[in-house]
């Protein structure tokens, strides 16, 4: 059971998933709220009955997973639909992620939350917050390449996220992702040792 939670966040395209994978390579357990959201809305997902009850059968595809395009259209046409969707998903994500953090067998857990800075609930759960940071121009470049999006589409997403300064203001640690993966690896290895030490200190203090 793990009692030391490191919240991992960063703007879109900053390199959160890449950094999370490197922590897993070091031996950390990853609890990823985005992956949990996909699980809940996938085939046999625990959120699907509530979503169908709320929005109708059209939001489920033939296999029972959420029809993402149909849901996107609903949310686009009716802003209250997003609030209702989040009202169903967010409590389930909070509950499942908390359970998985508690159940983790590693000395510390990486809790990946894209909107960690925007969310008080998740911040409260973290012993430390690590922010993946890079220049905004690089974020835009990476997301355009990864998702085939236009510059304005990426900028629109960034505009509703916390700013780079707001994220850095709550960071205990920062991973600078402005160069190659080798540079990332070194930073993650250093932080891994630090989190092992801090988690061991916490265990000792609670005995
Ligand atoms: P996030 O999870 O924050 O949205 P990702 O980890 O998915 O970001 O990274 C965005 C894209 O940029 C991915 O395609 C990823 O492979 C690439 N990327 C991230 N960091 C680097 C890096 N240091 N060098 C090269 N490509 C990178």
Short mmCIF file of C-alpha atoms and ligand atoms in Angstrom, two decimals:
data_model
loop_
_atom_site.label_atom_id
_atom_site.label_comp_id
_atom_site.label_asym_id
_atom_site.label_seq_id
_atom_site.Cartn_x
_atom_site.Cartn_y
_atom_site.Cartn_z
CA UNK A 1 0.00 0.00 0.00
CA UNK A 2 1.37 3.36 -1.05
CA UNK A 3 0.84 6.48 1.01
CA UNK A 4 2.99 8.92 -0.94
CA UNK A 5 1.33 10.56 -3.92
CA UNK A 6 3.18 12.67 -6.47
CA UNK A 7 0.80 14.64 -8.68
CA UNK A 8 2.07 14.94 -12.24
CA UNK A 9 0.75 17.65 -14.48
CA UNK A 10 1.62 19.97 -17.35
CA UNK A 11 -0.09 21.70 -20.24
CA UNK A 12 -1.23 19.81 -23.31
CA UNK A 13 1.79 18.59 -25.27
CA UNK A 14 4.24 19.41 -22.48
CA UNK A 15 5.21 15.73 -22.28
CA UNK A 16 3.20 14.42 -19.29
CA UNK A 17 2.61 10.96 -20.78
CA UNK A 18 6.23 10.69 -21.86
CA UNK A 19 7.45 11.62 -18.37
CA UNK A 20 4.87 9.35 -16.69
CA UNK A 21 6.21 6.41 -18.71
CA UNK A 22 9.75 7.20 -17.56
CA UNK A 23 8.63 7.13 -13.90
CA UNK A 24 7.01 3.74 -14.54
CA UNK A 25 10.32 2.53 -16.02
CA UNK A 26 11.95 3.53 -12.73
CA UNK A 27 9.44 1.39 -10.83
CA UNK A 28 6.72 3.86 -9.82
CA UNK A 29 3.04 2.99 -10.09
CA UNK A 30 1.11 5.26 -12.45
CA UNK A 31 -2.49 6.22 -11.76
CA UNK A 32 -3.61 8.15 -14.81
CA UNK A 33 -6.93 9.99 -14.58
CA UNK A 34 -7.19 10.27 -18.38
CA UNK A 35 -6.78 6.51 -18.75
CA UNK A 36 -9.39 5.98 -16.01
CA UNK A 37 -11.82 8.26 -17.88
CA UNK A 38 -11.32 6.13 -21.00
CA UNK A 39 -11.81 2.95 -19.02
CA UNK A 40 -15.05 4.23 -17.48
CA UNK A 41 -16.44 5.11 -20.90
CA UNK A 42 -15.04 2.12 -22.79
CA UNK A 43 -16.65 -1.25 -23.49
CA UNK A 44 -18.38 -2.39 -20.27
CA UNK A 45 -17.24 0.88 -18.61
CA UNK A 46 -18.75 1.61 -15.19
CA UNK A 47 -20.00 5.05 -16.28
CA UNK A 48 -21.91 3.79 -19.33
CA UNK A 49 -25.24 2.91 -17.64
CA UNK A 50 -25.43 6.37 -16.05
CA UNK A 51 -24.44 8.08 -19.31
CA UNK A 52 -27.09 6.21 -21.30
CA UNK A 53 -29.70 6.99 -18.62
CA UNK A 54 -28.77 10.69 -18.74
CA UNK A 55 -28.25 11.24 -22.47
CA UNK A 56 -30.02 8.37 -24.21
CA UNK A 57 -28.88 5.26 -26.07
CA UNK A 58 -27.36 7.32 -28.91
CA UNK A 59 -24.29 8.13 -26.79
CA UNK A 60 -23.33 4.43 -26.76
CA UNK A 61 -21.85 2.74 -29.83
CA UNK A 62 -22.87 -0.82 -30.79
CA UNK A 63 -20.13 -2.29 -28.61
CA UNK A 64 -21.46 -0.36 -25.59
CA UNK A 65 -18.52 2.08 -25.38
CA UNK A 66 -19.21 5.80 -25.43
CA UNK A 67 -19.64 7.15 -28.94
CA UNK A 68 -17.14 9.98 -28.58
CA UNK A 69 -18.24 11.82 -31.71
CA UNK A 70 -21.90 11.72 -30.62
CA UNK A 71 -20.98 12.98 -27.15
CA UNK A 72 -18.80 15.73 -28.60
CA UNK A 73 -21.74 16.91 -30.70
CA UNK A 74 -24.07 16.93 -27.71
CA UNK A 75 -21.62 18.93 -25.63
CA UNK A 76 -20.98 21.33 -28.50
CA UNK A 77 -24.71 21.93 -29.04
CA UNK A 78 -25.60 22.24 -25.35
CA UNK A 79 -23.10 23.56 -22.80
CA UNK A 80 -25.15 22.11 -19.93
CA UNK A 81 -24.43 18.65 -21.36
CA UNK A 82 -20.75 19.06 -20.45
CA UNK A 83 -21.67 19.87 -16.86
CA UNK A 84 -23.91 16.79 -16.69
CA UNK A 85 -21.24 14.61 -18.32
CA UNK A 86 -18.61 15.80 -15.86
CA UNK A 87 -21.10 15.39 -13.01
CA UNK A 88 -21.22 11.68 -13.83
CA UNK A 89 -17.57 11.10 -14.73
CA UNK A 90 -15.63 13.20 -12.24
CA UNK A 91 -16.85 11.55 -9.00
CA UNK A 92 -16.13 8.12 -10.51
CA UNK A 93 -12.64 9.19 -11.61
CA UNK A 94 -11.92 10.65 -8.17
CA UNK A 95 -13.09 7.46 -6.44
CA UNK A 96 -11.27 5.02 -8.71
CA UNK A 97 -8.03 7.00 -8.72
CA UNK A 98 -8.06 7.20 -4.91
CA UNK A 99 -8.63 3.45 -4.65
CA UNK A 100 -5.75 2.75 -7.03
CA UNK A 101 -3.39 5.10 -5.21
CA UNK A 102 -4.18 3.30 -1.95
CA UNK A 103 -3.74 -0.14 -3.52
CA UNK A 104 -0.40 0.58 -5.23
CA UNK A 105 2.46 -1.66 -4.18
CA UNK A 106 5.30 0.78 -4.92
CA UNK A 107 6.79 3.24 -2.38
CA UNK A 108 5.16 6.17 -4.18
CA UNK A 109 2.51 6.72 -6.82
CA UNK A 110 2.53 9.06 -9.79
CA UNK A 111 -0.98 10.50 -10.04
CA UNK A 112 -1.26 12.02 -13.53
CA UNK A 113 -3.93 14.72 -13.70
CA UNK A 114 -3.92 17.05 -16.72
CA UNK A 115 -5.94 19.71 -14.86
CA UNK A 116 -4.30 19.25 -11.45
CA UNK A 117 -3.56 22.93 -10.98
CA UNK A 118 -7.19 23.79 -11.77
CA UNK A 119 -8.54 21.22 -9.30
CA UNK A 120 -8.35 21.71 -5.53
CA UNK A 121 -9.48 18.16 -4.80
CA UNK A 122 -6.55 16.53 -6.54
CA UNK A 123 -4.04 19.03 -5.20
CA UNK A 124 -5.08 18.18 -1.65
CA UNK A 125 -4.30 14.53 -2.23
CA UNK A 126 -0.72 15.10 -3.34
CA UNK A 127 2.36 15.02 -1.13
CA UNK A 128 4.23 16.73 -3.97
CA UNK A 129 3.46 18.20 -7.36
CA UNK A 130 5.76 17.74 -10.33
CA UNK A 131 5.12 19.91 -13.37
CA UNK A 132 6.34 19.09 -16.85
CA UNK A 133 7.29 22.38 -18.46
CA UNK A 134 8.32 23.56 -21.90
CA UNK A 135 7.91 26.72 -23.98
CA UNK A 136 4.39 27.20 -25.34
CA UNK A 137 5.68 27.19 -28.92
CA UNK A 138 6.96 23.65 -28.36
CA UNK A 139 3.63 22.53 -26.86
CA UNK A 140 1.85 23.79 -29.98
CA UNK A 141 4.37 22.15 -32.31
CA UNK A 142 4.08 18.77 -30.53
CA UNK A 143 0.27 18.70 -30.40
CA UNK A 144 0.00 19.72 -34.06
CA UNK A 145 2.31 16.83 -34.97
CA UNK A 146 0.69 14.32 -32.59
CA UNK A 147 -2.99 15.07 -33.27
CA UNK A 148 -2.87 16.66 -36.73
CA UNK A 149 -4.49 19.79 -35.28
CA UNK A 150 -4.30 23.35 -36.53
CA UNK A 151 -2.39 25.97 -34.57
CA UNK A 152 -5.60 27.78 -33.56
CA UNK A 153 -7.18 24.56 -32.34
CA UNK A 154 -4.23 23.90 -30.05
CA UNK A 155 -4.22 27.51 -28.85
CA UNK A 156 -7.95 27.24 -28.03
CA UNK A 157 -7.27 24.26 -25.76
CA UNK A 158 -4.33 26.00 -24.13
CA UNK A 159 -6.47 29.08 -23.50
CA UNK A 160 -8.80 27.17 -21.17
CA UNK A 161 -5.96 25.49 -19.26
CA UNK A 162 -3.98 27.07 -16.44
CA UNK A 163 -1.12 29.24 -17.66
CA UNK A 164 2.48 28.14 -17.59
CA UNK A 165 3.10 30.59 -14.71
CA UNK A 166 0.13 29.26 -12.70
CA UNK A 167 1.41 25.70 -13.04
CA UNK A 168 4.96 26.62 -12.10
CA UNK A 169 3.65 28.51 -9.06
CA UNK A 170 2.26 25.30 -7.51
CA UNK A 171 5.14 23.03 -8.55
CA UNK A 172 7.39 21.43 -5.95
CA UNK A 173 9.49 19.96 -8.74
CA UNK A 174 9.79 20.79 -12.43
CA UNK A 175 10.79 18.52 -15.30
CA UNK A 176 12.07 20.69 -18.14
CA UNK A 177 11.11 19.07 -21.43
CA UNK A 178 12.67 21.37 -23.98
CA UNK A 179 15.21 19.00 -25.49
CA UNK A 180 15.64 15.32 -26.23
CA UNK A 181 14.41 12.32 -24.26
CA UNK A 182 17.87 11.67 -22.77
CA UNK A 183 17.62 14.92 -20.85
CA UNK A 184 14.23 13.82 -19.54
CA UNK A 185 15.57 10.49 -18.41
CA UNK A 186 18.24 12.07 -16.22
CA UNK A 187 15.75 14.41 -14.54
CA UNK A 188 13.26 11.61 -13.86
CA UNK A 189 15.96 9.36 -12.39
CA UNK A 190 16.98 12.14 -9.97
CA UNK A 191 13.37 12.78 -8.95
CA UNK A 192 12.73 9.05 -8.53
CA UNK A 193 15.52 8.83 -5.95
CA UNK A 194 14.17 11.93 -4.21
CA UNK A 195 10.62 10.49 -4.03
CA UNK A 196 11.92 7.19 -2.67
CA UNK A 197 13.69 9.11 0.07
CA UNK A 198 10.73 11.37 0.87
CA UNK A 199 8.26 8.48 0.91
CA UNK A 200 10.52 6.50 3.26
CA UNK A 201 10.76 9.55 5.55
CA UNK A 202 6.98 9.83 5.61
CA UNK A 203 6.62 6.17 6.57
CA UNK A 204 9.21 6.62 9.34
CA UNK A 205 7.48 9.75 10.65
CA UNK A 206 4.12 7.95 10.86
CA UNK A 207 5.54 5.02 12.88
P1 LIG B 1 1.10 15.35 -22.96
O1 LIG B 1 0.80 14.01 -22.33
O2 LIG B 1 1.57 16.37 -21.98
O3 LIG B 1 0.00 15.89 -23.83
P2 LIG B 1 3.01 13.82 -24.56
O4 LIG B 1 3.88 13.13 -23.59
O5 LIG B 1 1.94 13.01 -25.24
O6 LIG B 1 2.36 15.15 -23.93
O7 LIG B 1 3.96 14.52 -25.65
C1 LIG B 1 3.38 15.20 -26.77
C2 LIG B 1 4.04 14.70 -28.05
O8 LIG B 1 5.38 15.17 -28.08
C3 LIG B 1 4.10 13.18 -28.15
O9 LIG B 1 3.92 12.83 -29.49
C4 LIG B 1 5.50 12.86 -27.66
O10 LIG B 1 6.01 11.68 -28.23
C5 LIG B 1 6.30 14.09 -28.10
N1 LIG B 1 7.40 14.42 -27.18
C6 LIG B 1 7.28 14.69 -25.86
N2 LIG B 1 8.49 14.99 -25.33
C7 LIG B 1 9.39 14.90 -26.33
C8 LIG B 1 10.83 15.08 -26.42
N3 LIG B 1 11.56 15.44 -25.37
N4 LIG B 1 11.41 14.89 -27.62
C9 LIG B 1 10.67 14.54 -28.69
N5 LIG B 1 9.33 14.36 -28.70
C10 LIG B 1 8.69 14.54 -27.53
#
